[in-house]
mmCIF file of C-alpha atoms in Angstrom:
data_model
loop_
_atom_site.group_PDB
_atom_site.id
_atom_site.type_symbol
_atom_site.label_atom_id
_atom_site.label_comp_id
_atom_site.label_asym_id
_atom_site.label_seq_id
_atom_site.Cartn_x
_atom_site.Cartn_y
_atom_site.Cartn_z
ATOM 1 C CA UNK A 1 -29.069 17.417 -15.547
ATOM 2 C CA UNK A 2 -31.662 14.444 -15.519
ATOM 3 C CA UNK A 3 -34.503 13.279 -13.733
ATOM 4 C CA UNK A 4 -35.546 9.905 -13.076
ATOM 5 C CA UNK A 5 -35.518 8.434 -10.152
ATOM 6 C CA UNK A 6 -33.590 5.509 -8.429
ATOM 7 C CA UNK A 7 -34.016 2.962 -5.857
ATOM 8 C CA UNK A 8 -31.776 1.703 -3.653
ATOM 9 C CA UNK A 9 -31.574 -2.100 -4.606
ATOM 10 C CA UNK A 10 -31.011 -0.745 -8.199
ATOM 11 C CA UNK A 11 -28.273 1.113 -7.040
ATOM 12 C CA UNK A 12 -26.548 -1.993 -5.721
ATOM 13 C CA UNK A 13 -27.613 -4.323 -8.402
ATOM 14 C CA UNK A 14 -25.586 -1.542 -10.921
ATOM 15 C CA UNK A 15 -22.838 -1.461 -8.408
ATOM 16 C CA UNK A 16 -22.503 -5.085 -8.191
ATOM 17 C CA UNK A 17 -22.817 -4.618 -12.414
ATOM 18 C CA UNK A 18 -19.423 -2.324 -11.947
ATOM 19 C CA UNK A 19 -17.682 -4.723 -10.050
ATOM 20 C CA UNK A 20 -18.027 -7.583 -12.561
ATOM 21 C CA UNK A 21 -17.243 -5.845 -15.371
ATOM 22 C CA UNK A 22 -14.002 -3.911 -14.288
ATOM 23 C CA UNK A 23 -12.738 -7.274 -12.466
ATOM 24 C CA UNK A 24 -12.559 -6.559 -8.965
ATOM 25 C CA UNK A 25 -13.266 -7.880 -5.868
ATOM 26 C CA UNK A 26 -15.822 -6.010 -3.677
ATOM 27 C CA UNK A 27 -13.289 -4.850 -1.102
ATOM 28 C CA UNK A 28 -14.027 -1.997 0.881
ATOM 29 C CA UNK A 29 -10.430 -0.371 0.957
ATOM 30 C CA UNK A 30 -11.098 2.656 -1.093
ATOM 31 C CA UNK A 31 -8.189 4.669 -0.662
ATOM 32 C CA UNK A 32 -5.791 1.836 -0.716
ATOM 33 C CA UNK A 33 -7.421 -0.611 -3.165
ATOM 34 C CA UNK A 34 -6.499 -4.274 -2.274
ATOM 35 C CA UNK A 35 -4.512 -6.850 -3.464
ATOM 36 C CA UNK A 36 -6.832 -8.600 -6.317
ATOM 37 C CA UNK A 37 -7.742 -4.790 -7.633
ATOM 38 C CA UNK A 38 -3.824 -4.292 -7.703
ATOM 39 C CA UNK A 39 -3.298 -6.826 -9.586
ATOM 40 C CA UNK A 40 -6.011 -6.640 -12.305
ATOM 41 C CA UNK A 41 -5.793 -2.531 -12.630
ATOM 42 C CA UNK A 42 -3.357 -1.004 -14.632
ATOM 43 C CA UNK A 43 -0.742 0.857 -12.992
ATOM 44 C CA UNK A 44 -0.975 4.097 -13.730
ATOM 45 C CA UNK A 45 1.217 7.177 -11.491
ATOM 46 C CA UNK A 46 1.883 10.505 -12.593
ATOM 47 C CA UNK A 47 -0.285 13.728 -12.826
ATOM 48 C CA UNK A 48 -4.117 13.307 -15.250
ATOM 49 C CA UNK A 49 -3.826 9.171 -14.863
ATOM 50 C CA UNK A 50 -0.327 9.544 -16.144
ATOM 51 C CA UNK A 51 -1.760 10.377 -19.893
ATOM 52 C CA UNK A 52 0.407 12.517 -22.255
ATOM 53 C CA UNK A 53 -0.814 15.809 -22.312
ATOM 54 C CA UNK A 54 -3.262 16.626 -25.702
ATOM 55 C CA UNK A 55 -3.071 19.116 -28.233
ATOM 56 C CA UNK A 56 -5.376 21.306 -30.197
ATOM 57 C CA UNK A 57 -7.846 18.899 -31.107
ATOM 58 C CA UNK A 58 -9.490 16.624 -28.368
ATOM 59 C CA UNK A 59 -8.379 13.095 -27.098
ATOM 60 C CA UNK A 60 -10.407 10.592 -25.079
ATOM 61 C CA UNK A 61 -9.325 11.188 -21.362
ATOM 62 C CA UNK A 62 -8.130 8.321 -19.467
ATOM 63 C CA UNK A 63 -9.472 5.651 -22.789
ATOM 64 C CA UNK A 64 -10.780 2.147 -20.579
ATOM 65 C CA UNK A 65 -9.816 3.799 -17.307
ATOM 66 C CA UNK A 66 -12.580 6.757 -17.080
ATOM 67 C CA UNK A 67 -13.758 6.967 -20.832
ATOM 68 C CA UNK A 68 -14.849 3.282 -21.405
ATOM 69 C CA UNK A 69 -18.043 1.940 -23.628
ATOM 70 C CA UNK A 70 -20.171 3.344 -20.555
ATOM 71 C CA UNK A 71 -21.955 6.734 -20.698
ATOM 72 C CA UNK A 72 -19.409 8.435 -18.851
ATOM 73 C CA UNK A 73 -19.796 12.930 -18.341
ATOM 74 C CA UNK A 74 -18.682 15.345 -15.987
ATOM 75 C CA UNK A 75 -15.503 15.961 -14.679
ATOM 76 C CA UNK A 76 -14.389 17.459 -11.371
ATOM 77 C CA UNK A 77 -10.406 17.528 -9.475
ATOM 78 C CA UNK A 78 -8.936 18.744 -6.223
ATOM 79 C CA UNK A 79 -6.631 21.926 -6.400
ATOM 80 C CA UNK A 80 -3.668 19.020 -6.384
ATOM 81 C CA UNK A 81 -4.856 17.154 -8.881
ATOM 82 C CA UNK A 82 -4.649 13.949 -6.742
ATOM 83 C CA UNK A 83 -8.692 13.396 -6.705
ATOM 84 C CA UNK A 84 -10.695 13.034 -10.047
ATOM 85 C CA UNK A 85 -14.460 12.468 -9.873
ATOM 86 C CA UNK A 86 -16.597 11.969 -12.714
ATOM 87 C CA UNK A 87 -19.924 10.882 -13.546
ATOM 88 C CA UNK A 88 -21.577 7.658 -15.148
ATOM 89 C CA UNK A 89 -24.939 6.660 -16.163
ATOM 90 C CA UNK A 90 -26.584 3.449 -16.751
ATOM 91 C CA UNK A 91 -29.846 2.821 -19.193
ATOM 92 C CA UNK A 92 -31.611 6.078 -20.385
ATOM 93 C CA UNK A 93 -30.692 7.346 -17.215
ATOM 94 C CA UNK A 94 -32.090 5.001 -14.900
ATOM 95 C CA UNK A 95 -29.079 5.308 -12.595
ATOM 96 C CA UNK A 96 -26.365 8.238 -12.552
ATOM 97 C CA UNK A 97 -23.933 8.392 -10.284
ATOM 98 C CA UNK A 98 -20.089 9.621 -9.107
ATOM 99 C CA UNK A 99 -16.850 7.987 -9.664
ATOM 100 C CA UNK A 100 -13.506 8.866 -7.992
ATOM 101 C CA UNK A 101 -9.943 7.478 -8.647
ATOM 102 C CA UNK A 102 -7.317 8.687 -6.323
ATOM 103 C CA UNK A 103 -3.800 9.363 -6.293
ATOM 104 C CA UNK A 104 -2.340 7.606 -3.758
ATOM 105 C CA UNK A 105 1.189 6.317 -2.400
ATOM 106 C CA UNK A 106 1.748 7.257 -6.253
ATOM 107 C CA UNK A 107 -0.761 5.379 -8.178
ATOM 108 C CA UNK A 108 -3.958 6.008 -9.144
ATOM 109 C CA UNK A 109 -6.637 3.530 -7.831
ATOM 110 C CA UNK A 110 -9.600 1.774 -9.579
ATOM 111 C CA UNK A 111 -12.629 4.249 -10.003
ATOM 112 C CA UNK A 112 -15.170 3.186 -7.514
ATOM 113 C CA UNK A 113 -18.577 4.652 -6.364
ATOM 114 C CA UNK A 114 -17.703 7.497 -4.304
ATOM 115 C CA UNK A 115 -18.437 6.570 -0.847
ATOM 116 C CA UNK A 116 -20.810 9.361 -0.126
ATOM 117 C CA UNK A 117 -23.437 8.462 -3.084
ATOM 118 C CA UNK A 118 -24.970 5.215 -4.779
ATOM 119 C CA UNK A 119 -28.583 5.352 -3.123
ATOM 120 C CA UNK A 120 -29.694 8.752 -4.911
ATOM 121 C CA UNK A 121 -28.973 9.985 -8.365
ATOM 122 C CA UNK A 122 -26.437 12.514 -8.098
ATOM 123 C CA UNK A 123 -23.727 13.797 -10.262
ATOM 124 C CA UNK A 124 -22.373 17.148 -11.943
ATOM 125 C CA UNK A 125 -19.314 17.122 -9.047
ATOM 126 C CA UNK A 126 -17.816 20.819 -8.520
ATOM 127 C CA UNK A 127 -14.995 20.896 -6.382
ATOM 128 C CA UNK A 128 -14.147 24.950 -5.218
ATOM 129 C CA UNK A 129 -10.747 26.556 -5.971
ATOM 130 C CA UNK A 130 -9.515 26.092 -2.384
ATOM 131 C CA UNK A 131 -10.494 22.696 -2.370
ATOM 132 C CA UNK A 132 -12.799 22.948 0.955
ATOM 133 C CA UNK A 133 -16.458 22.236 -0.395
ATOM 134 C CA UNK A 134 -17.503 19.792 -2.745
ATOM 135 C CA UNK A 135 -20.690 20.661 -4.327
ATOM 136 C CA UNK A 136 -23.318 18.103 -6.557
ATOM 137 C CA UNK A 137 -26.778 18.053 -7.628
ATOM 138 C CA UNK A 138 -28.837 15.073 -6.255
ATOM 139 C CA UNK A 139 -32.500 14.061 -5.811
ATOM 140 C CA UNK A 140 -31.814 12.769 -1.760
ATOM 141 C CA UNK A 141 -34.798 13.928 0.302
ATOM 142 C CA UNK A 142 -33.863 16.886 2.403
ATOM 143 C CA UNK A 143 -33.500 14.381 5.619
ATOM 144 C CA UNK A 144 -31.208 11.883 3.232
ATOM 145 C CA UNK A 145 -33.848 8.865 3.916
ATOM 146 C CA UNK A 146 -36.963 8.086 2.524
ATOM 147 C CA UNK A 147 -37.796 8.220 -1.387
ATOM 148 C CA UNK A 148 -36.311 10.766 -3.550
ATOM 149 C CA UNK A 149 -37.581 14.360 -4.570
ATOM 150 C CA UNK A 150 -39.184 15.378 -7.832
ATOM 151 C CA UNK A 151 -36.617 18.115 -8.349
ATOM 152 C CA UNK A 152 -32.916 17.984 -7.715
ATOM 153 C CA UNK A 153 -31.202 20.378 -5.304
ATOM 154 C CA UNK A 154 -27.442 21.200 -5.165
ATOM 155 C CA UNK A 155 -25.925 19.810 -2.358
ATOM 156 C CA UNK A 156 -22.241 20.112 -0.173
ATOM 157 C CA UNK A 157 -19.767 19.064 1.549
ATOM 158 C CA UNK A 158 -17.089 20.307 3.418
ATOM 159 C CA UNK A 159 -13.507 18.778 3.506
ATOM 160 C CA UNK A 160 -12.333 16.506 6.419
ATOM 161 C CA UNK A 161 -8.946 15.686 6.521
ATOM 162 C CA UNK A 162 -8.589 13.567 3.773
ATOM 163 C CA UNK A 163 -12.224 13.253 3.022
ATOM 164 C CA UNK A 164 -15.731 14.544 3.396
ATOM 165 C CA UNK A 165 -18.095 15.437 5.291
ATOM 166 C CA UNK A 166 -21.689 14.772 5.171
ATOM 167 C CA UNK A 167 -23.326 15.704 2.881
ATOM 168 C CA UNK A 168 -25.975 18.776 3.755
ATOM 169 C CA UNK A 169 -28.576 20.478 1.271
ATOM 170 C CA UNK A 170 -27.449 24.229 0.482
ATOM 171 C CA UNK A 171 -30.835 25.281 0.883
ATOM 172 C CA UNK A 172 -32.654 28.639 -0.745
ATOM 173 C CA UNK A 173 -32.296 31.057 -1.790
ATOM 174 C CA UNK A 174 -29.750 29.159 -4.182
ATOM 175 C CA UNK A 175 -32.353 26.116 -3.829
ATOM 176 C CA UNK A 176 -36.177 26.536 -5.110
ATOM 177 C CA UNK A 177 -38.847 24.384 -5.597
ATOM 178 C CA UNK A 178 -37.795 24.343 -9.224
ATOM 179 C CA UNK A 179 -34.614 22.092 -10.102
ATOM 180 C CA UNK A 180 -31.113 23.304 -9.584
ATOM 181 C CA UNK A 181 -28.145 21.672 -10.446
ATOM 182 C CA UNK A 182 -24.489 21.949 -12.253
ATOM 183 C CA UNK A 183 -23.161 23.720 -9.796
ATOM 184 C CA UNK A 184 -19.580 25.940 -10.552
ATOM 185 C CA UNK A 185 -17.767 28.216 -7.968
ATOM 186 C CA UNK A 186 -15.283 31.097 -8.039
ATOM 187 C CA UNK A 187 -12.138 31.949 -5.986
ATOM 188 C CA UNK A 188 -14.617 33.992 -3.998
ATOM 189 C CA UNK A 189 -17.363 31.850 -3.538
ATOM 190 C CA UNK A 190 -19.918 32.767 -6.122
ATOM 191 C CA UNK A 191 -21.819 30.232 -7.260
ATOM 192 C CA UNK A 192 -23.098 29.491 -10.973
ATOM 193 C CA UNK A 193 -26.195 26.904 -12.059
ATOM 194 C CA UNK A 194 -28.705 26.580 -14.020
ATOM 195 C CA UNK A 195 -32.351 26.525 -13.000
ATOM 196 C CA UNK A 196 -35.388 25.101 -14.562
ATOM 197 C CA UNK A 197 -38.473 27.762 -14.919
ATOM 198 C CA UNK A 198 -42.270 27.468 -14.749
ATOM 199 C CA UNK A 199 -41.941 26.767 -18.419
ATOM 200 C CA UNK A 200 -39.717 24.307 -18.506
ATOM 201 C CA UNK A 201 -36.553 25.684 -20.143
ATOM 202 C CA UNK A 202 -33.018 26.157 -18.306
ATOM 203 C CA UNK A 203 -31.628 29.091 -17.450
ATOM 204 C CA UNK A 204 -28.081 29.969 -15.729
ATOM 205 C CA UNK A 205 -27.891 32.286 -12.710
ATOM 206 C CA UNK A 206 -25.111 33.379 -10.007
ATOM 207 C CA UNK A 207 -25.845 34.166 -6.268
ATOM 208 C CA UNK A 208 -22.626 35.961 -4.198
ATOM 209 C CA UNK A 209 -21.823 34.917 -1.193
ATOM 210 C CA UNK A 210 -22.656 36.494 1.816
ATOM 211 C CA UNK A 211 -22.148 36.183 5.983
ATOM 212 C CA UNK A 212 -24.975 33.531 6.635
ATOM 213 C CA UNK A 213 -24.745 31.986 2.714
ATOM 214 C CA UNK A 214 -25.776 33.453 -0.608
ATOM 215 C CA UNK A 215 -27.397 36.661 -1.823
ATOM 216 C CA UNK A 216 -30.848 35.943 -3.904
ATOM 217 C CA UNK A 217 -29.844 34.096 -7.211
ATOM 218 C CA UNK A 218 -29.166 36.268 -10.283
ATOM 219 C CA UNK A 219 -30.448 35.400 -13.703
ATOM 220 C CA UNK A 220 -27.507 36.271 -16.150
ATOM 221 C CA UNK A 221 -28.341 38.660 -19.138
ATOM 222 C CA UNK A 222 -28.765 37.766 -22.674
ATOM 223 C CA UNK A 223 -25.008 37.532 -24.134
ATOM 224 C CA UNK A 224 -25.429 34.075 -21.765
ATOM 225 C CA UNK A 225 -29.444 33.253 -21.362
ATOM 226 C CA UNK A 226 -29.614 33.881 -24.964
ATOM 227 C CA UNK A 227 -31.665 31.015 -26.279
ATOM 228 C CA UNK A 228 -34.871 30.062 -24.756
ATOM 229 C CA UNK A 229 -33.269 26.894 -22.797
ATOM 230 C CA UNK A 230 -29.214 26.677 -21.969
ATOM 231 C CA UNK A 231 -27.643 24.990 -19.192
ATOM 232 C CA UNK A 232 -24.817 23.292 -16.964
ATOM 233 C CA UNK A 233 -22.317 26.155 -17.324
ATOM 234 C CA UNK A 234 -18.534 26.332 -16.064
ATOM 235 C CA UNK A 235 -17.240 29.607 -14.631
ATOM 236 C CA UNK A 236 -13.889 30.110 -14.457
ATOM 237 C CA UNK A 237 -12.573 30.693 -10.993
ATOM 238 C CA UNK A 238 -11.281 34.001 -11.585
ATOM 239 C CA UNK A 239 -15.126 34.663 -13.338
ATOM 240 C CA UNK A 240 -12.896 35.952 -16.741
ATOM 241 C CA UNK A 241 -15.707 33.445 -18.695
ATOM 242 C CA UNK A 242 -18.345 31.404 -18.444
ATOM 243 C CA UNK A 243 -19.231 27.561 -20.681
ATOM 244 C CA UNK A 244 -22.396 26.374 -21.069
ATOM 245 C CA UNK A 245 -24.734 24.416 -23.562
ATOM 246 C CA UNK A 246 -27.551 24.847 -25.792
ATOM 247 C CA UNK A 247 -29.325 22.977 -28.359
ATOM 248 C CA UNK A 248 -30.513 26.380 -30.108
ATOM 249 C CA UNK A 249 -27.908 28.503 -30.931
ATOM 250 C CA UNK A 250 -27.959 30.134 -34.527
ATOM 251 C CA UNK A 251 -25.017 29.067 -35.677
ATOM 252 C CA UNK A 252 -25.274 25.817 -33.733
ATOM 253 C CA UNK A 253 -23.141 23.043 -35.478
ATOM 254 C CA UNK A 254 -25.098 20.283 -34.211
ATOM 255 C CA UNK A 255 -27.360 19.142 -31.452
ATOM 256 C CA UNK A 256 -26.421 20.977 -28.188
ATOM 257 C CA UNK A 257 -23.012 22.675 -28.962
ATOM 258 C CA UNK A 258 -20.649 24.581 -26.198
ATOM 259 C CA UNK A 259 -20.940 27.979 -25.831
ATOM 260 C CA UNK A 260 -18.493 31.126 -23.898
ATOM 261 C CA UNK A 261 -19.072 34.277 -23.175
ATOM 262 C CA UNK A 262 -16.662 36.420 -21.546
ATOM 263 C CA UNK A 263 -17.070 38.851 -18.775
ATOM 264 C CA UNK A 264 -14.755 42.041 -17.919
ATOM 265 C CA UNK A 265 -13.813 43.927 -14.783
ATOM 266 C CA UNK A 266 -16.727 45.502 -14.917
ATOM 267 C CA UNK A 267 -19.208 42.775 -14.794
ATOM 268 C CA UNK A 268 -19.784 43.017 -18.268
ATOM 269 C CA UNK A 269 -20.197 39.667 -20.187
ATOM 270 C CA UNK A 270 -19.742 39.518 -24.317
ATOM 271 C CA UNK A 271 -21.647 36.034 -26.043
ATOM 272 C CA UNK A 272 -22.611 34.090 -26.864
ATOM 273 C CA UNK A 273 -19.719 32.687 -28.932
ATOM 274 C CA UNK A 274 -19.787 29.285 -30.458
ATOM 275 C CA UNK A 275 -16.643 27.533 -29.679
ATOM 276 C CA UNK A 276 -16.090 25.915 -32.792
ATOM 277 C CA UNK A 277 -15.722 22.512 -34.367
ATOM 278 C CA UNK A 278 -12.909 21.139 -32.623
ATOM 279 C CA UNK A 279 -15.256 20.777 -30.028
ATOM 280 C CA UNK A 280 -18.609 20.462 -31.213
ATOM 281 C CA UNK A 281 -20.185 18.058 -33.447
ATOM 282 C CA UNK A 282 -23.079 17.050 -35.822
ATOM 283 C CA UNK A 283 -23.859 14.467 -32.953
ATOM 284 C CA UNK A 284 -24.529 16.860 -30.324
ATOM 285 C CA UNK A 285 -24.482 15.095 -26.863
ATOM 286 C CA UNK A 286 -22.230 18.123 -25.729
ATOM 287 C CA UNK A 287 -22.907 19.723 -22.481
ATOM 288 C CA UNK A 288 -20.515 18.930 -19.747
ATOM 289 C CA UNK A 289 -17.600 21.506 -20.024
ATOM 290 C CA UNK A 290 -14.204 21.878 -16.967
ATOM 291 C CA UNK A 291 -11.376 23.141 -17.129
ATOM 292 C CA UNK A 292 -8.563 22.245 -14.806
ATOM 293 C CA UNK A 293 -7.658 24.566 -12.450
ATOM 294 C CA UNK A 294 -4.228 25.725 -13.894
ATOM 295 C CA UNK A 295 -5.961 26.988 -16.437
ATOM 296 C CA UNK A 296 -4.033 24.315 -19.127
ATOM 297 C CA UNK A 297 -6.724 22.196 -20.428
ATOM 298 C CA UNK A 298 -10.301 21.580 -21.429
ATOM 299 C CA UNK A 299 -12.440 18.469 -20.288
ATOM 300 C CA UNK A 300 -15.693 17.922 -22.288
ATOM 301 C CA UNK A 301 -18.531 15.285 -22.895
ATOM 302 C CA UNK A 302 -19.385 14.687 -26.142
ATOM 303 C CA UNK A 303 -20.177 11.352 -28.185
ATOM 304 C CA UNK A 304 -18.378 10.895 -31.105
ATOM 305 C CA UNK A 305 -18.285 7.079 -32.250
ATOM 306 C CA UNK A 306 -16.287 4.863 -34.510
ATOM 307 C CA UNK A 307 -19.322 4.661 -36.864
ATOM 308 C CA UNK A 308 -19.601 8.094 -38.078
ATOM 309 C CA UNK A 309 -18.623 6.741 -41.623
ATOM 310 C CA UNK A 310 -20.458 3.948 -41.177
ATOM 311 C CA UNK A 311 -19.219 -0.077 -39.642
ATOM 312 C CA UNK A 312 -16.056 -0.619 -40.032
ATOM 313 C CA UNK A 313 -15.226 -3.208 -42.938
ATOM 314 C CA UNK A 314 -13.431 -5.942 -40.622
ATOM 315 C CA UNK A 315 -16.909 -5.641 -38.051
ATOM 316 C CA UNK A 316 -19.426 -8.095 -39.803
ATOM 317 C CA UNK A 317 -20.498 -10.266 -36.465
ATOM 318 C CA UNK A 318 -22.753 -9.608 -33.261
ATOM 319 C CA UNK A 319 -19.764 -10.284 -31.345
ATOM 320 C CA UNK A 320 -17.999 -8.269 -32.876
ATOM 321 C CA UNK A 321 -20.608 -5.334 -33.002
ATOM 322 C CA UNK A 322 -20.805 -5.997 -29.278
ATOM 323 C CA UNK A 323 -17.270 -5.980 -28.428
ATOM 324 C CA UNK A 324 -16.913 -2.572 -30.513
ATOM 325 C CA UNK A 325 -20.013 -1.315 -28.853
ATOM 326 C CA UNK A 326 -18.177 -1.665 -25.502
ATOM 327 C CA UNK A 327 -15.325 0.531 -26.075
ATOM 328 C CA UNK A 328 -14.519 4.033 -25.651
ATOM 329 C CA UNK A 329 -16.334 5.905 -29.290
ATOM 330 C CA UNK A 330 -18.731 2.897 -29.515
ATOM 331 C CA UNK A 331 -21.804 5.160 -28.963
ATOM 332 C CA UNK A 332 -22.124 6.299 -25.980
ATOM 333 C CA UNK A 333 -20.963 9.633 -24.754
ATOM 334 C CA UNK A 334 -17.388 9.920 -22.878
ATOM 335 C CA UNK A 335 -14.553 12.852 -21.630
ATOM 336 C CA UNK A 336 -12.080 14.418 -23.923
ATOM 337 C CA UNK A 337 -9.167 16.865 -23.117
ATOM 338 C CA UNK A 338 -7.884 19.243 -25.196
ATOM 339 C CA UNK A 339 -5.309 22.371 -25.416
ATOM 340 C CA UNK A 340 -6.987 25.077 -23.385
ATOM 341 C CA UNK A 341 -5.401 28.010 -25.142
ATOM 342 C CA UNK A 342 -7.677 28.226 -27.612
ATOM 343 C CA UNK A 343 -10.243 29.781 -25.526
ATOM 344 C CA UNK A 344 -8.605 32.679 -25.143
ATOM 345 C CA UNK A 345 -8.399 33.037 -28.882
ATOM 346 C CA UNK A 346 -12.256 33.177 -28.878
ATOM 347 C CA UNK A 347 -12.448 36.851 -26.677
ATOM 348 C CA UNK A 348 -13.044 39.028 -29.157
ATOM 349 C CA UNK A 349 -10.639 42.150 -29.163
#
């Protein structure tokens, strides 16, 4: 989660920023794309952008499609897998916001600003196991006009047809007058985030559902709240284990590293468990974990760069440092995929 703030004619300006640089017109089909967009876009069709499925080790997802030389995180799909949102930030986060690409008449279509954000930083997109609510943190007043709050709320929406709804604030007791945000649902509704205390550090609760919303927020136990800040964590739907971050875990690699614990039938949770070098780094930048819903694989931010051992011998130019700069592992963070069957391997027996 971030902070800053955003105003609308920035939002636009970045938008119109997106446009240029990806090649396309500013047409307002979204779900069919247009004719100039058709023909500039890659045509991609078949399930994750069409991509070959990865391994045990991670692979940029979707390379100048959804990973480019932007700072792209977070990672969120319908049940189908037709939908893919994703997050992107501009500056030192002076403007975050949501992508989506669609699936549709069997391609995928451009990424574009989803249509329900652009005048608010929002992101950290959490889509529920049955598909019907679409939750996000943003800073939007609690009216949607006027300037933007202090502290971020999680927000929702519920599905319409082949869309969504407006967007409405979930209110307390899952809401405080702290910040909330990266939001992460079961099959029955719970919800998982992470809060941010009188003292400043993050901490990662649960609220159940209940007949007019959710039960008062639950701060999890030490084998997850283990450090004195951790954050933005991923709970499986069936609740079997729970991903988050930290930047001060003892056997920490690097930076902020991913972290699992894993929870029995009886509600009790074993972690925190470092989940190894495969997926963290020296670099750090690591704290945006999903896992697609089958179960199969493992989305995560993390910024790993072409200049780890140093520039490369044929770089020697500006224009050439620029042009490197601009793609996918030219600094800035972006999404890799990996093998989720390691993450079983990491319960201990």
């Amino acid at each position: 989660m971030i902070r800053p703030r955003v105003r609308f004619d920035l939002a636009v300006a970045v938008f119109a920023s997106l446009l240029l640089l990806s090649g396309c017109c500013d047409c307002p089909e979204q779900e069919a794309g247009c004719a100039k967009c058709d023909k500039m876009f890659p045509e991609l069709s078949g399930p994750y952008l069409g991509q070959t499925p990865p391994g045990a080790q991670g692979e940029l997802f979707g390379p100048d499609v959804v990973t480019t030389g932007i700072f792209t995180r977070d990672v969120a799909m319908t049940p189908d897998g037709t939908e893919i949102y994703f997050g992107v930030v501009f500056g030192r986060y002076a403007f975050y916001t949501m992508m989506v690409t669609k699936l549709v008449d069997g391609k995928w279509t451009e990424p574009r600003i989803a249509p329900f954000t652009g005048k608010y930083n929002e992101m950290e997109p959490a889509i529920s196991p049955d598909g019907q609510k679409f939750y996000f943190f943003s800073f939007r007043p609690l009216d949607n006009e006027g300037e933007a709050k202090g502290e971020s709320d999680i927000w929702v929406m519920d599905r319409e047809g082949d869309g969504w709804g407006e967007p409405y604030n979930l209110g307390p007791p899952v809401n405080s007058e702290r910040s909330e945000f990266f939001p992460s649902i079961t099959v029955d509704g719970t919800i998982y985030f992470t809060r941010t205390e009188g003292d400043g550090a993050n901490r990662v609760y649960r609220a159940r559902p209940t007949e007019d919303g959710f039960a008062e927020p639950e701060l999890l136990g030490p084998e997850v709240n283990a450090t004195r800040s951790q954050y933005n964590a991923f709970i499986a739907p069936d609740e079997s284990y729970l991903i988050y971050s930290t930047p001060f875990g003892e056997d920490s690699i690097g930076g902020e590293d991913y972290y699992i614990s894993f929870r029995d039938a009886d509600d009790n949770w074993i972690g925190p468990i470092n989940m190894g070098p495969e997926v963290n780094t020296e670099g750090g930048s690591e704290h945006s974990p999903f896992v697609s819903r089958d179960g199969k694989y493992f989305f995560f931010m993390a910024a790993r760069n072409v200049f780890d051992d140093g520039m490369p011998e044929d770089v020697r130019t500006l224009r050439q440092m620029q042009d490197l700069h601009a793609k996918p592992e030219g600094g800035q963070p972006g999404i890799y995929w990996m093998d989720a069957a390691f993450i079983e391997e990491l319960r201990p027996e």
